[in-house]
mmCIF file of C-alpha atoms and ligand atoms in Angstrom:
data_model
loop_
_atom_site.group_PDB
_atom_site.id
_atom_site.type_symbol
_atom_site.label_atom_id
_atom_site.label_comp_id
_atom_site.label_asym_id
_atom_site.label_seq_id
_atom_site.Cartn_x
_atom_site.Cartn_y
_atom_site.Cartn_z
ATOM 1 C CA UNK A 130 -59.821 -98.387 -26.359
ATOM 2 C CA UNK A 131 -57.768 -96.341 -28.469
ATOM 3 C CA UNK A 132 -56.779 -92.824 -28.141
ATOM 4 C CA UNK A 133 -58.975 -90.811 -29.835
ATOM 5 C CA UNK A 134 -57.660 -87.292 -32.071
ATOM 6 C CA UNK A 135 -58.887 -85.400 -34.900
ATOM 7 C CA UNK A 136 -58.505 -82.437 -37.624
ATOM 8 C CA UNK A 137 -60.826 -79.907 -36.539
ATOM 9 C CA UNK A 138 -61.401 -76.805 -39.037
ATOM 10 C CA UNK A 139 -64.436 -75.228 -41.732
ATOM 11 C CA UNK A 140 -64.062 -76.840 -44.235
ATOM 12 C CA UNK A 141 -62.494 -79.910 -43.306
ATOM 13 C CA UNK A 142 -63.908 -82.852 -45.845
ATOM 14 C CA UNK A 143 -60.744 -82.255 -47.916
ATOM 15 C CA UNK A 144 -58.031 -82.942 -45.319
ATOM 16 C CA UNK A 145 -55.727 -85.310 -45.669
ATOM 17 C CA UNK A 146 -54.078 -85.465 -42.042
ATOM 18 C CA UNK A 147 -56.341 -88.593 -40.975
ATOM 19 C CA UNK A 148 -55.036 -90.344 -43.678
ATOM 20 C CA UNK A 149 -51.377 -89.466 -42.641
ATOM 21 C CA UNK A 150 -52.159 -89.495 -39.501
ATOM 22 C CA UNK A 151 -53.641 -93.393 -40.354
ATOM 23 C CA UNK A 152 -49.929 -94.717 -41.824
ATOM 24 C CA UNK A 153 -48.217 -93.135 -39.229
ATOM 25 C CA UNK A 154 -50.047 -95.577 -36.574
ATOM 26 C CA UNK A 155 -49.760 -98.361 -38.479
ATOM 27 C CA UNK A 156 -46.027 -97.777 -38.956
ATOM 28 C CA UNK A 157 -45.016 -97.208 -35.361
ATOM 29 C CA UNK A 158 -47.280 -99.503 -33.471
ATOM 30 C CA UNK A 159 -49.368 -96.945 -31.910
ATOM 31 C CA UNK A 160 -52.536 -97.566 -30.683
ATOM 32 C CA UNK A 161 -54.897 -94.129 -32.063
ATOM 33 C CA UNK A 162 -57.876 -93.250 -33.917
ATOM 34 C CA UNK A 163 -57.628 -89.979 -35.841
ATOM 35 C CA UNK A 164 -61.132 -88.431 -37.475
ATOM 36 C CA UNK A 165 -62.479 -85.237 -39.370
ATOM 37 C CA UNK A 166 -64.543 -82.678 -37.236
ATOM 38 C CA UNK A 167 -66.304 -79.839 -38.849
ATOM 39 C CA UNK A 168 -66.665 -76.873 -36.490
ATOM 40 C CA UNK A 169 -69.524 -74.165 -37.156
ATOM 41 C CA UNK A 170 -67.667 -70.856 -38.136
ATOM 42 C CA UNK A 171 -69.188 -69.799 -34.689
ATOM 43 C CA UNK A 172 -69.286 -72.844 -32.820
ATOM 44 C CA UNK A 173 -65.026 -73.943 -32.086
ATOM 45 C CA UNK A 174 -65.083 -73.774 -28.718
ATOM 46 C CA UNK A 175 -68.582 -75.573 -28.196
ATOM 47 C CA UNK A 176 -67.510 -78.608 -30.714
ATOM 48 C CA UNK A 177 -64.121 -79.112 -29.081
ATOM 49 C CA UNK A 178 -65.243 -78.811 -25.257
ATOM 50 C CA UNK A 179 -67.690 -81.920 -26.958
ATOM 51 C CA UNK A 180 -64.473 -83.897 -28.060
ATOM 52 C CA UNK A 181 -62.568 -83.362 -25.180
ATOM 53 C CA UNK A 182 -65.579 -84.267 -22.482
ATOM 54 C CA UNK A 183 -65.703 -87.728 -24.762
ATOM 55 C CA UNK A 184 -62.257 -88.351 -23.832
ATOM 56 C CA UNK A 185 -60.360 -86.983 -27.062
ATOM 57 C CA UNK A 186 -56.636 -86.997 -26.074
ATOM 58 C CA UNK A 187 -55.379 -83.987 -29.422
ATOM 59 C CA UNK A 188 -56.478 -82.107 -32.015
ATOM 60 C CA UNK A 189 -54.748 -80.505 -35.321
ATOM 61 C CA UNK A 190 -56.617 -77.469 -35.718
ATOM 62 C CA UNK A 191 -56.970 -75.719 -39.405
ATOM 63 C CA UNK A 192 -58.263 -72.712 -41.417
ATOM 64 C CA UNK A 193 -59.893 -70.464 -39.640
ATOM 65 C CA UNK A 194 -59.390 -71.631 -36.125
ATOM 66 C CA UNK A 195 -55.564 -71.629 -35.369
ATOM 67 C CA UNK A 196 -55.740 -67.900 -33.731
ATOM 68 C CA UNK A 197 -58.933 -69.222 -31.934
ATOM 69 C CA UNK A 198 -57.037 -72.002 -30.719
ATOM 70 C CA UNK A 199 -54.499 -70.005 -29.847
ATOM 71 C CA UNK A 200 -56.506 -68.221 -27.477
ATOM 72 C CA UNK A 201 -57.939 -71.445 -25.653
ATOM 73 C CA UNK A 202 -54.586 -72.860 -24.664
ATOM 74 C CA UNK A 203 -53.153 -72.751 -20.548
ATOM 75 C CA UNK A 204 -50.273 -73.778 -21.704
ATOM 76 C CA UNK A 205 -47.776 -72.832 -24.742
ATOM 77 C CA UNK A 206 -44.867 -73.852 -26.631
ATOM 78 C CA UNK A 207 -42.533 -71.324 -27.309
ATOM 79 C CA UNK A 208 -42.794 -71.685 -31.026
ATOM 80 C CA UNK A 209 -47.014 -70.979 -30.210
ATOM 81 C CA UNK A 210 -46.083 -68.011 -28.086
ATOM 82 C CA UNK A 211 -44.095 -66.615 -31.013
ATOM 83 C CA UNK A 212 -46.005 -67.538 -33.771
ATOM 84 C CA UNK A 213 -49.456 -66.612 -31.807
ATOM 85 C CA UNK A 214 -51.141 -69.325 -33.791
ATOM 86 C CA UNK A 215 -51.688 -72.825 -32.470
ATOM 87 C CA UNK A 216 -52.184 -76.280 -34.905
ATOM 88 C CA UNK A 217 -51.732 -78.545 -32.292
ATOM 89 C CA UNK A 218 -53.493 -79.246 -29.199
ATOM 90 C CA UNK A 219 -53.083 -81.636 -26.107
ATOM 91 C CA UNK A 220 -55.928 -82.312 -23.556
ATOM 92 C CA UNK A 221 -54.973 -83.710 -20.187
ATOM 93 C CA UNK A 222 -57.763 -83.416 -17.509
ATOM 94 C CA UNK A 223 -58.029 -79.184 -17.237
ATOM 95 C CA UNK A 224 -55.080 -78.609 -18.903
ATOM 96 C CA UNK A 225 -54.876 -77.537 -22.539
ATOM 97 C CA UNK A 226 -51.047 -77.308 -24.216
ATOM 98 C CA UNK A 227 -50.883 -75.914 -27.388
ATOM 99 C CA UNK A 228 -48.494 -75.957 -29.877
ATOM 100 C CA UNK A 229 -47.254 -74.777 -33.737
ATOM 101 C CA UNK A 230 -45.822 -77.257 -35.670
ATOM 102 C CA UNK A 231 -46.498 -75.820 -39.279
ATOM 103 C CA UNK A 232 -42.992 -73.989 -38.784
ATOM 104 C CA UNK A 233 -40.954 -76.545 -38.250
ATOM 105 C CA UNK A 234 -42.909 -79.242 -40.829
ATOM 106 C CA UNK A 235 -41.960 -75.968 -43.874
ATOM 107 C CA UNK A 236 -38.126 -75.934 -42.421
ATOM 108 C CA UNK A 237 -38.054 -79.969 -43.042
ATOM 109 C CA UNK A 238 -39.684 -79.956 -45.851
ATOM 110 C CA UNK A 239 -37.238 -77.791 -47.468
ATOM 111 C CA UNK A 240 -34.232 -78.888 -46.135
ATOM 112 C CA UNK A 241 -34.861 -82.944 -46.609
ATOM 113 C CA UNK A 242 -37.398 -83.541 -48.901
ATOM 114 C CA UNK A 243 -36.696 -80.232 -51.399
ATOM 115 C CA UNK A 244 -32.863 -80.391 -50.795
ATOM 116 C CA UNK A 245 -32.775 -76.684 -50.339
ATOM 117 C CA UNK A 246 -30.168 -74.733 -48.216
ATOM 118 C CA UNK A 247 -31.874 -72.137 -45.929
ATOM 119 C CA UNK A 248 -28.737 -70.198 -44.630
ATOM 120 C CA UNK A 249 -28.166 -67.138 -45.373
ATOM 121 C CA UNK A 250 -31.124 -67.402 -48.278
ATOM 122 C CA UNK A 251 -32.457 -64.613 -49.734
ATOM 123 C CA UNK A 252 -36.384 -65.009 -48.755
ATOM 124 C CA UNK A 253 -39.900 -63.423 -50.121
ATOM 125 C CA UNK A 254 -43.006 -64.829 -48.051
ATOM 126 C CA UNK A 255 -45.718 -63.913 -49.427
ATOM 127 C CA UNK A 256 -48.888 -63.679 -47.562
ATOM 128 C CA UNK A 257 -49.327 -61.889 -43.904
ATOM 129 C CA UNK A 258 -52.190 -64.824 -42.414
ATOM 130 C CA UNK A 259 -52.020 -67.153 -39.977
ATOM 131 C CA UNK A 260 -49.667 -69.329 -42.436
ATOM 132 C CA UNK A 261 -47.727 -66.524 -42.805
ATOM 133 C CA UNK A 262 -47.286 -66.115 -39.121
ATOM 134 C CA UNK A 263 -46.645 -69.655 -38.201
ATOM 135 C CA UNK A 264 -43.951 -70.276 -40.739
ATOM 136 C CA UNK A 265 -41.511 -66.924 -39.924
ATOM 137 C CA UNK A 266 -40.384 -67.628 -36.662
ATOM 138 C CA UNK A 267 -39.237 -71.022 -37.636
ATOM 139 C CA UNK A 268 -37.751 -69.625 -40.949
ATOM 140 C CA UNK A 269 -35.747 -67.305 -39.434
ATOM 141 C CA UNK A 270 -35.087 -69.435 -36.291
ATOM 142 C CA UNK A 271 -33.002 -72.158 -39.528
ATOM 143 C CA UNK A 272 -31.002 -69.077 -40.333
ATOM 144 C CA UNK A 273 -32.246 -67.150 -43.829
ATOM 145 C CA UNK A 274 -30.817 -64.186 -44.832
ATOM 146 C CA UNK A 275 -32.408 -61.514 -45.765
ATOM 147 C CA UNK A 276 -36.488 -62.001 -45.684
ATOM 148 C CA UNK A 277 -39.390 -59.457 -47.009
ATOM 149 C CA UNK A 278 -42.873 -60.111 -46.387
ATOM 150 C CA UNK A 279 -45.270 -59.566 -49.182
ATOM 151 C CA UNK A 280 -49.006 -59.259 -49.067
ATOM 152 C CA UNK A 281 -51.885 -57.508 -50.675
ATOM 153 C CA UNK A 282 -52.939 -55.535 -47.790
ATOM 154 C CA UNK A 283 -49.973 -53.823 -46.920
ATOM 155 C CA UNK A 284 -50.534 -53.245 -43.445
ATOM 156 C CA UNK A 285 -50.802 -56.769 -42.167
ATOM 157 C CA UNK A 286 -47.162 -57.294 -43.959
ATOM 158 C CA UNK A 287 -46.173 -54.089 -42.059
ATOM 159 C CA UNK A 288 -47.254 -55.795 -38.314
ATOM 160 C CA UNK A 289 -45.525 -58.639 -39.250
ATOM 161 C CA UNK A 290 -42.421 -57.673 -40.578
ATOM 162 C CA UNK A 291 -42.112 -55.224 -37.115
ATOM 163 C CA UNK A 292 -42.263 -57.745 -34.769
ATOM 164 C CA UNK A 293 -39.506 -60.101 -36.257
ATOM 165 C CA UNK A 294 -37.581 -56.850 -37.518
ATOM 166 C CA UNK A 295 -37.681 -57.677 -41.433
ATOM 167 C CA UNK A 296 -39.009 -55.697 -44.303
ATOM 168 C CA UNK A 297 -42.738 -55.406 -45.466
ATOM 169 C CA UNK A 298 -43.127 -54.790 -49.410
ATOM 170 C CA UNK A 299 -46.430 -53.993 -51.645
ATOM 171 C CA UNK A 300 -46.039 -56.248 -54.687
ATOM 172 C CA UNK A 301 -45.617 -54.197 -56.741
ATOM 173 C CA UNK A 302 -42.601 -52.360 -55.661
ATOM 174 C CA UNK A 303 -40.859 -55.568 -55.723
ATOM 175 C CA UNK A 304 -39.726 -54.945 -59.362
ATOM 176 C CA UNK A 305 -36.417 -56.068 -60.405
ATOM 177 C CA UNK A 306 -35.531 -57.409 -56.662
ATOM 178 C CA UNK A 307 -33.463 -61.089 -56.592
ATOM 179 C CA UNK A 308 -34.620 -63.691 -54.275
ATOM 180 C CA UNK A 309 -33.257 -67.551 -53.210
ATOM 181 C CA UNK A 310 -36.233 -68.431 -52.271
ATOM 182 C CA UNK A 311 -40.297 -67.501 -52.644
ATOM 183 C CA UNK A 312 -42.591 -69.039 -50.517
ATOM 184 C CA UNK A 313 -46.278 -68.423 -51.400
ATOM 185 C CA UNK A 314 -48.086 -68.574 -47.972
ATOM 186 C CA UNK A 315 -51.304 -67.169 -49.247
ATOM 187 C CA UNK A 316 -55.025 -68.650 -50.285
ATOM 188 C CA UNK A 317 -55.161 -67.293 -53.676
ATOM 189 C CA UNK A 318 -53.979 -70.748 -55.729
ATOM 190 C CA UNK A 319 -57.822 -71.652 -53.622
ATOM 191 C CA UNK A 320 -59.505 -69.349 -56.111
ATOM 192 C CA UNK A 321 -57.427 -70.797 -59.149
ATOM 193 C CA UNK A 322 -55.628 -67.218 -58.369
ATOM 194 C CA UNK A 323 -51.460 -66.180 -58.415
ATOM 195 C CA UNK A 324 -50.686 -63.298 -56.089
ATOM 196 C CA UNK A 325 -49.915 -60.284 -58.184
ATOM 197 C CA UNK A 326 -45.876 -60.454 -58.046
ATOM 198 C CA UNK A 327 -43.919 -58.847 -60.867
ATOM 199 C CA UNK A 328 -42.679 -61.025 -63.569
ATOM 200 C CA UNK A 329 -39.396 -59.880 -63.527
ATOM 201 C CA UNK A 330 -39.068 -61.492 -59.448
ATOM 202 C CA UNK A 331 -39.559 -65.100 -61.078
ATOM 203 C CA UNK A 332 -35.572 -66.134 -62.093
ATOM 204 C CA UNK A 333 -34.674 -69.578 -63.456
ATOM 205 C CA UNK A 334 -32.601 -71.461 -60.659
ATOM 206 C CA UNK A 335 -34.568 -70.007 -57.602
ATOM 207 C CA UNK A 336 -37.167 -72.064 -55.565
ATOM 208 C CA UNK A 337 -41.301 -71.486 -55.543
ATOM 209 C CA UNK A 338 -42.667 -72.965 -53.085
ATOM 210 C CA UNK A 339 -46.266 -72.850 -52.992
ATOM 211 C CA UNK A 340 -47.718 -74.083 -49.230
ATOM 212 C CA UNK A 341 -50.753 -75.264 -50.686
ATOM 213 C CA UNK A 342 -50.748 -78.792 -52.146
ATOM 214 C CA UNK A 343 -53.188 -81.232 -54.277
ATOM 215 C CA UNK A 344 -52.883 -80.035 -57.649
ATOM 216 C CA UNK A 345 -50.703 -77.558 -59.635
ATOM 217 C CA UNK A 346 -51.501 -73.602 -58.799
ATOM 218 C CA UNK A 347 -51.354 -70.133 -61.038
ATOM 219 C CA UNK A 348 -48.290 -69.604 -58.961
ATOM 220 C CA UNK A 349 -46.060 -72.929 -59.466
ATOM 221 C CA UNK A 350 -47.452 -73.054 -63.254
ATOM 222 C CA UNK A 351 -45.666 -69.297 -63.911
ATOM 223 C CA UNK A 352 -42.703 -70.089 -61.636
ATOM 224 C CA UNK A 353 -42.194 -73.423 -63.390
ATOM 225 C CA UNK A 354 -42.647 -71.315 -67.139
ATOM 226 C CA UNK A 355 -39.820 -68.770 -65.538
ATOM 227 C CA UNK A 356 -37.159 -71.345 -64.692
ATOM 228 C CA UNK A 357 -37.645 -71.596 -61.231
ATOM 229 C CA UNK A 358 -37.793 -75.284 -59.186
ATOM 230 C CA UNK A 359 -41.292 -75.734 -57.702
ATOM 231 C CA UNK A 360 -42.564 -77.667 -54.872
ATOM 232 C CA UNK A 361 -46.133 -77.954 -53.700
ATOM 233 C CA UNK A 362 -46.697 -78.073 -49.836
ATOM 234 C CA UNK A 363 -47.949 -81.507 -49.318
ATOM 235 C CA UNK A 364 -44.457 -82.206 -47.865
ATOM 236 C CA UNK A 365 -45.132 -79.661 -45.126
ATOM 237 C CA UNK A 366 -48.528 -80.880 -44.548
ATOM 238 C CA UNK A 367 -46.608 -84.549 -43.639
ATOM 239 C CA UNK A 368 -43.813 -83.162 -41.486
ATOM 240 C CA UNK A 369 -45.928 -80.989 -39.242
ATOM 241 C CA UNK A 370 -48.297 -84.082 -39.167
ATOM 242 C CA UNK A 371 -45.009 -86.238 -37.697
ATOM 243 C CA UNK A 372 -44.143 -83.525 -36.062
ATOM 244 C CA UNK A 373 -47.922 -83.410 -34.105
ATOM 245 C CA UNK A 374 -48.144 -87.250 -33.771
ATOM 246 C CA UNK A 375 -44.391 -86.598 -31.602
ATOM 247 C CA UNK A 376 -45.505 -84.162 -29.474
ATOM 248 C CA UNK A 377 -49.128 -86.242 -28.950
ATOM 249 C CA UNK A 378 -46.637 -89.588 -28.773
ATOM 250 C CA UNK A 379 -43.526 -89.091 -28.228
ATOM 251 C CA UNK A 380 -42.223 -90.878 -31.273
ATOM 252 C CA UNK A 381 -41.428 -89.805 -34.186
ATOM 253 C CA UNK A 382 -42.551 -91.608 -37.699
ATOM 254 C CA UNK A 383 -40.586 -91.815 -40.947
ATOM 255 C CA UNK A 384 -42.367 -88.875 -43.563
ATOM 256 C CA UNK A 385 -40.480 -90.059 -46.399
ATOM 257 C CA UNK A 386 -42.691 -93.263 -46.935
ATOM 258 C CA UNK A 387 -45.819 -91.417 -46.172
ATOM 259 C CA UNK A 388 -45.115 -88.567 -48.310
ATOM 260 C CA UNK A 389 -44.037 -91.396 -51.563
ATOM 261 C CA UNK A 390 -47.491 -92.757 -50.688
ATOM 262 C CA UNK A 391 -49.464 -89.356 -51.240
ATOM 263 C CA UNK A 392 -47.568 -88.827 -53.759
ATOM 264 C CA UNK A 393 -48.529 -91.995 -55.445
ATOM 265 C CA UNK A 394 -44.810 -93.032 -55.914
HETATM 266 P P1 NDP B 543 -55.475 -66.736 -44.107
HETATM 267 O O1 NDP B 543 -56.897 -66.630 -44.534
HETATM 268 O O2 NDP B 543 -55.112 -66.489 -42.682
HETATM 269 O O3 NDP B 543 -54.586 -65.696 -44.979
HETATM 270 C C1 NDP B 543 -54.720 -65.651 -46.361
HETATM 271 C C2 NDP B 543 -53.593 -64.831 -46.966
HETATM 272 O O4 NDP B 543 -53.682 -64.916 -48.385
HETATM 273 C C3 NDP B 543 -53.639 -63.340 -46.622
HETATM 274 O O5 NDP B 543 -52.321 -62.854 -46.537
HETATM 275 C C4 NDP B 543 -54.370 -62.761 -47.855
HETATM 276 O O6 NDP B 543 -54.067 -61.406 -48.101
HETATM 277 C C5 NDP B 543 -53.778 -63.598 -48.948
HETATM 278 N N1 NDP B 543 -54.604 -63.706 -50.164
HETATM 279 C C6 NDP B 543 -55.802 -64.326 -50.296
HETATM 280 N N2 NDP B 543 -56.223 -64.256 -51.580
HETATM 281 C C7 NDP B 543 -55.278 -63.562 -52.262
HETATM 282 C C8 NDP B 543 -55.141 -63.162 -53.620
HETATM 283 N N3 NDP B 543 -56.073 -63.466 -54.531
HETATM 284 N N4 NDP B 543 -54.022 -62.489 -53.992
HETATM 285 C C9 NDP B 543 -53.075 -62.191 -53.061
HETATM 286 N N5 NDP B 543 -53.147 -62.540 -51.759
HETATM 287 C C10 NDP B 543 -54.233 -63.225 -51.362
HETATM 288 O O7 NDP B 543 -54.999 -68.183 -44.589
HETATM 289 P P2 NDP B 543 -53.761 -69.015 -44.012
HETATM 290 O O8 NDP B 543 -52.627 -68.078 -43.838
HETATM 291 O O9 NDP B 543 -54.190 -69.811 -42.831
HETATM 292 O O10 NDP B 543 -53.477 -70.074 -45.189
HETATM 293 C C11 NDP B 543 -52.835 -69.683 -46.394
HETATM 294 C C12 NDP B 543 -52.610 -70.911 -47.266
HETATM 295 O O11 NDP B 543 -51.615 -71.769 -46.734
HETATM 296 C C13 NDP B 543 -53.880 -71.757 -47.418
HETATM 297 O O12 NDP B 543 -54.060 -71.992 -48.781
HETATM 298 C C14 NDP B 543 -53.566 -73.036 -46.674
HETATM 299 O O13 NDP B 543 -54.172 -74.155 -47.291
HETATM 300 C C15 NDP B 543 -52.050 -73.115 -46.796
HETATM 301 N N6 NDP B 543 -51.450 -73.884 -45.690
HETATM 302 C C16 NDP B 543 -50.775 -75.048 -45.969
HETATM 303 C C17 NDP B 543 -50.202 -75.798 -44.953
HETATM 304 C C18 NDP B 543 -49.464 -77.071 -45.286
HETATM 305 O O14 NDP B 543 -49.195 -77.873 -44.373
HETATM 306 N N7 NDP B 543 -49.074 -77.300 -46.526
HETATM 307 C C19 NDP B 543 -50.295 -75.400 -43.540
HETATM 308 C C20 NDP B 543 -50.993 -74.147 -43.349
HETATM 309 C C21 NDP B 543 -51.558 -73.441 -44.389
HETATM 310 P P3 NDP B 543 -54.879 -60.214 -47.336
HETATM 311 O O15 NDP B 543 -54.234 -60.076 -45.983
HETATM 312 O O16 NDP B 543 -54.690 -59.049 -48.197
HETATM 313 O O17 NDP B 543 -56.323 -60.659 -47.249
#
């Protein structure tokens, strides 16, 4: 029989990873099944101790249970330790290993698939959630410069920007600063919403990167009007999915292909 794993998360119908997770299978010869589980809002561990007593060998976890995941893990990687947020989990017998990969999929995304240099970048995340969180680590780990956090409720920015010893910034008093690089790691573009950054932040020639993916956001739409290149995240969303299927399978499938396919290229 094959090897069972799944997407787990609230909502889930939309995912995409089973496709991905589909071609990447079919590519390398491995034998898997991959499916969609929707988890009650207060019902995680309950639906996963179900998978796993069926025999379920991973899971990707998503929005809202990564921290929850997090939590259920005996084991760590020490991107999960850092990040405190887990997207990635291994079952064998008792023992549950949990990883991040969301970190490293953003760092490939932008360095093969985007072309962009991250050394010595001038960086503004925006957003202080559990995206936020799982993508710093691995940011600054690939060597950007100087990085401020940016996020509507200041104080979240403020934790966040301690513990990796960067710089926390309301919106609004980032008036007339420069950046390389702007990542939106927020949910707004879900409510059809841009996150409230001055105008004058946007210049032509810098990168927007907005994490979310399947259809043009508020964000990407000004950016693009500004100057700046845009990319969607449906790149990152295929290299943390390689990036998952390694650390279930040890090998490591082609994203270019996968990501043309999406794309419908
Ligand atoms: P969380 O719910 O943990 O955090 C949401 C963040 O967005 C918070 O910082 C919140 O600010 C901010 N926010 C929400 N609405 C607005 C708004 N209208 N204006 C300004 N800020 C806003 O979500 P996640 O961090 O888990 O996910 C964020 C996004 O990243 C999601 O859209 C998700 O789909 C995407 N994502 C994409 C991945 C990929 O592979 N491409 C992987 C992981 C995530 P506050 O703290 O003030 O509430």
């Amino acid at each position: 029989m094959a090897d069972r794993y799944a997407v787990i998360g609230n909502p889930v119908a939309h995912s995409k990873s089973p496709q991905i997770h589909a071609e990447f299978a079919r590519a390398t010869g491995e034998q898997l099944e991959y499916g969609r589980i929707e988890a009650p809002l207060e019902g995680f561990e309950h639906t996963l101790a179900q998978f796993r007593d069926a025999g379920g060998k991973g899971l990707n976890v998503t929005v809202p249970f990564k921290e929850a995941a997090f939590r259920y893990c005996s084991e760590l990687s020490a991107r999960a330790r850092a990040a405190q947020v887990v997207n990635t989990l291994v079952f064998s017998g008792a023992r549950v290993f949990g990883d991040t990969t969301d970190g490293v999929g953003l760092v490939r995304d932008l360095e093969r698939n985007v072309g962009e240099t991250l050394a010595a970048k001038a960086l503004l995340l925006m957003g202080a959630g559990g995206a936020a969180r799982g993508v710093l680590p691995a940011l600054l780990e690939a060597g950007v410069g100087r990085v401020v956090i940016a996020n509507r409720t200041l104080a979240r920015a403020e934790t966040l920007a301690q513990r990796y010893g960067v710089i926390a910034c309301a919106y609004g008093a980032l008036e007339g600063h420069a950046f390389d690089i702007v990542i939106n790691a927020t949910s707004a573009g879900l409510a059809n919403e841009a996150p409230p950054l001055p105008a004058s932040v946007l210049r032509p020639g810098a990168l927007a990167y907005d994490m979310l993916y399947g259809g043009d956001t508020p964000f990407l739409a000004t950016a693009r009007n500004a100057g700046m290149r845009t990319s969607d995240g449906l790149g990152m969303l295929v290299e943390q999915a390689a990036e998952s299927f390694f650390v279930w399978r040890g090998v490591r499938p082609e994203t270019r292909p996968v990501l043309e396919y999406l794309r419908g290229r």
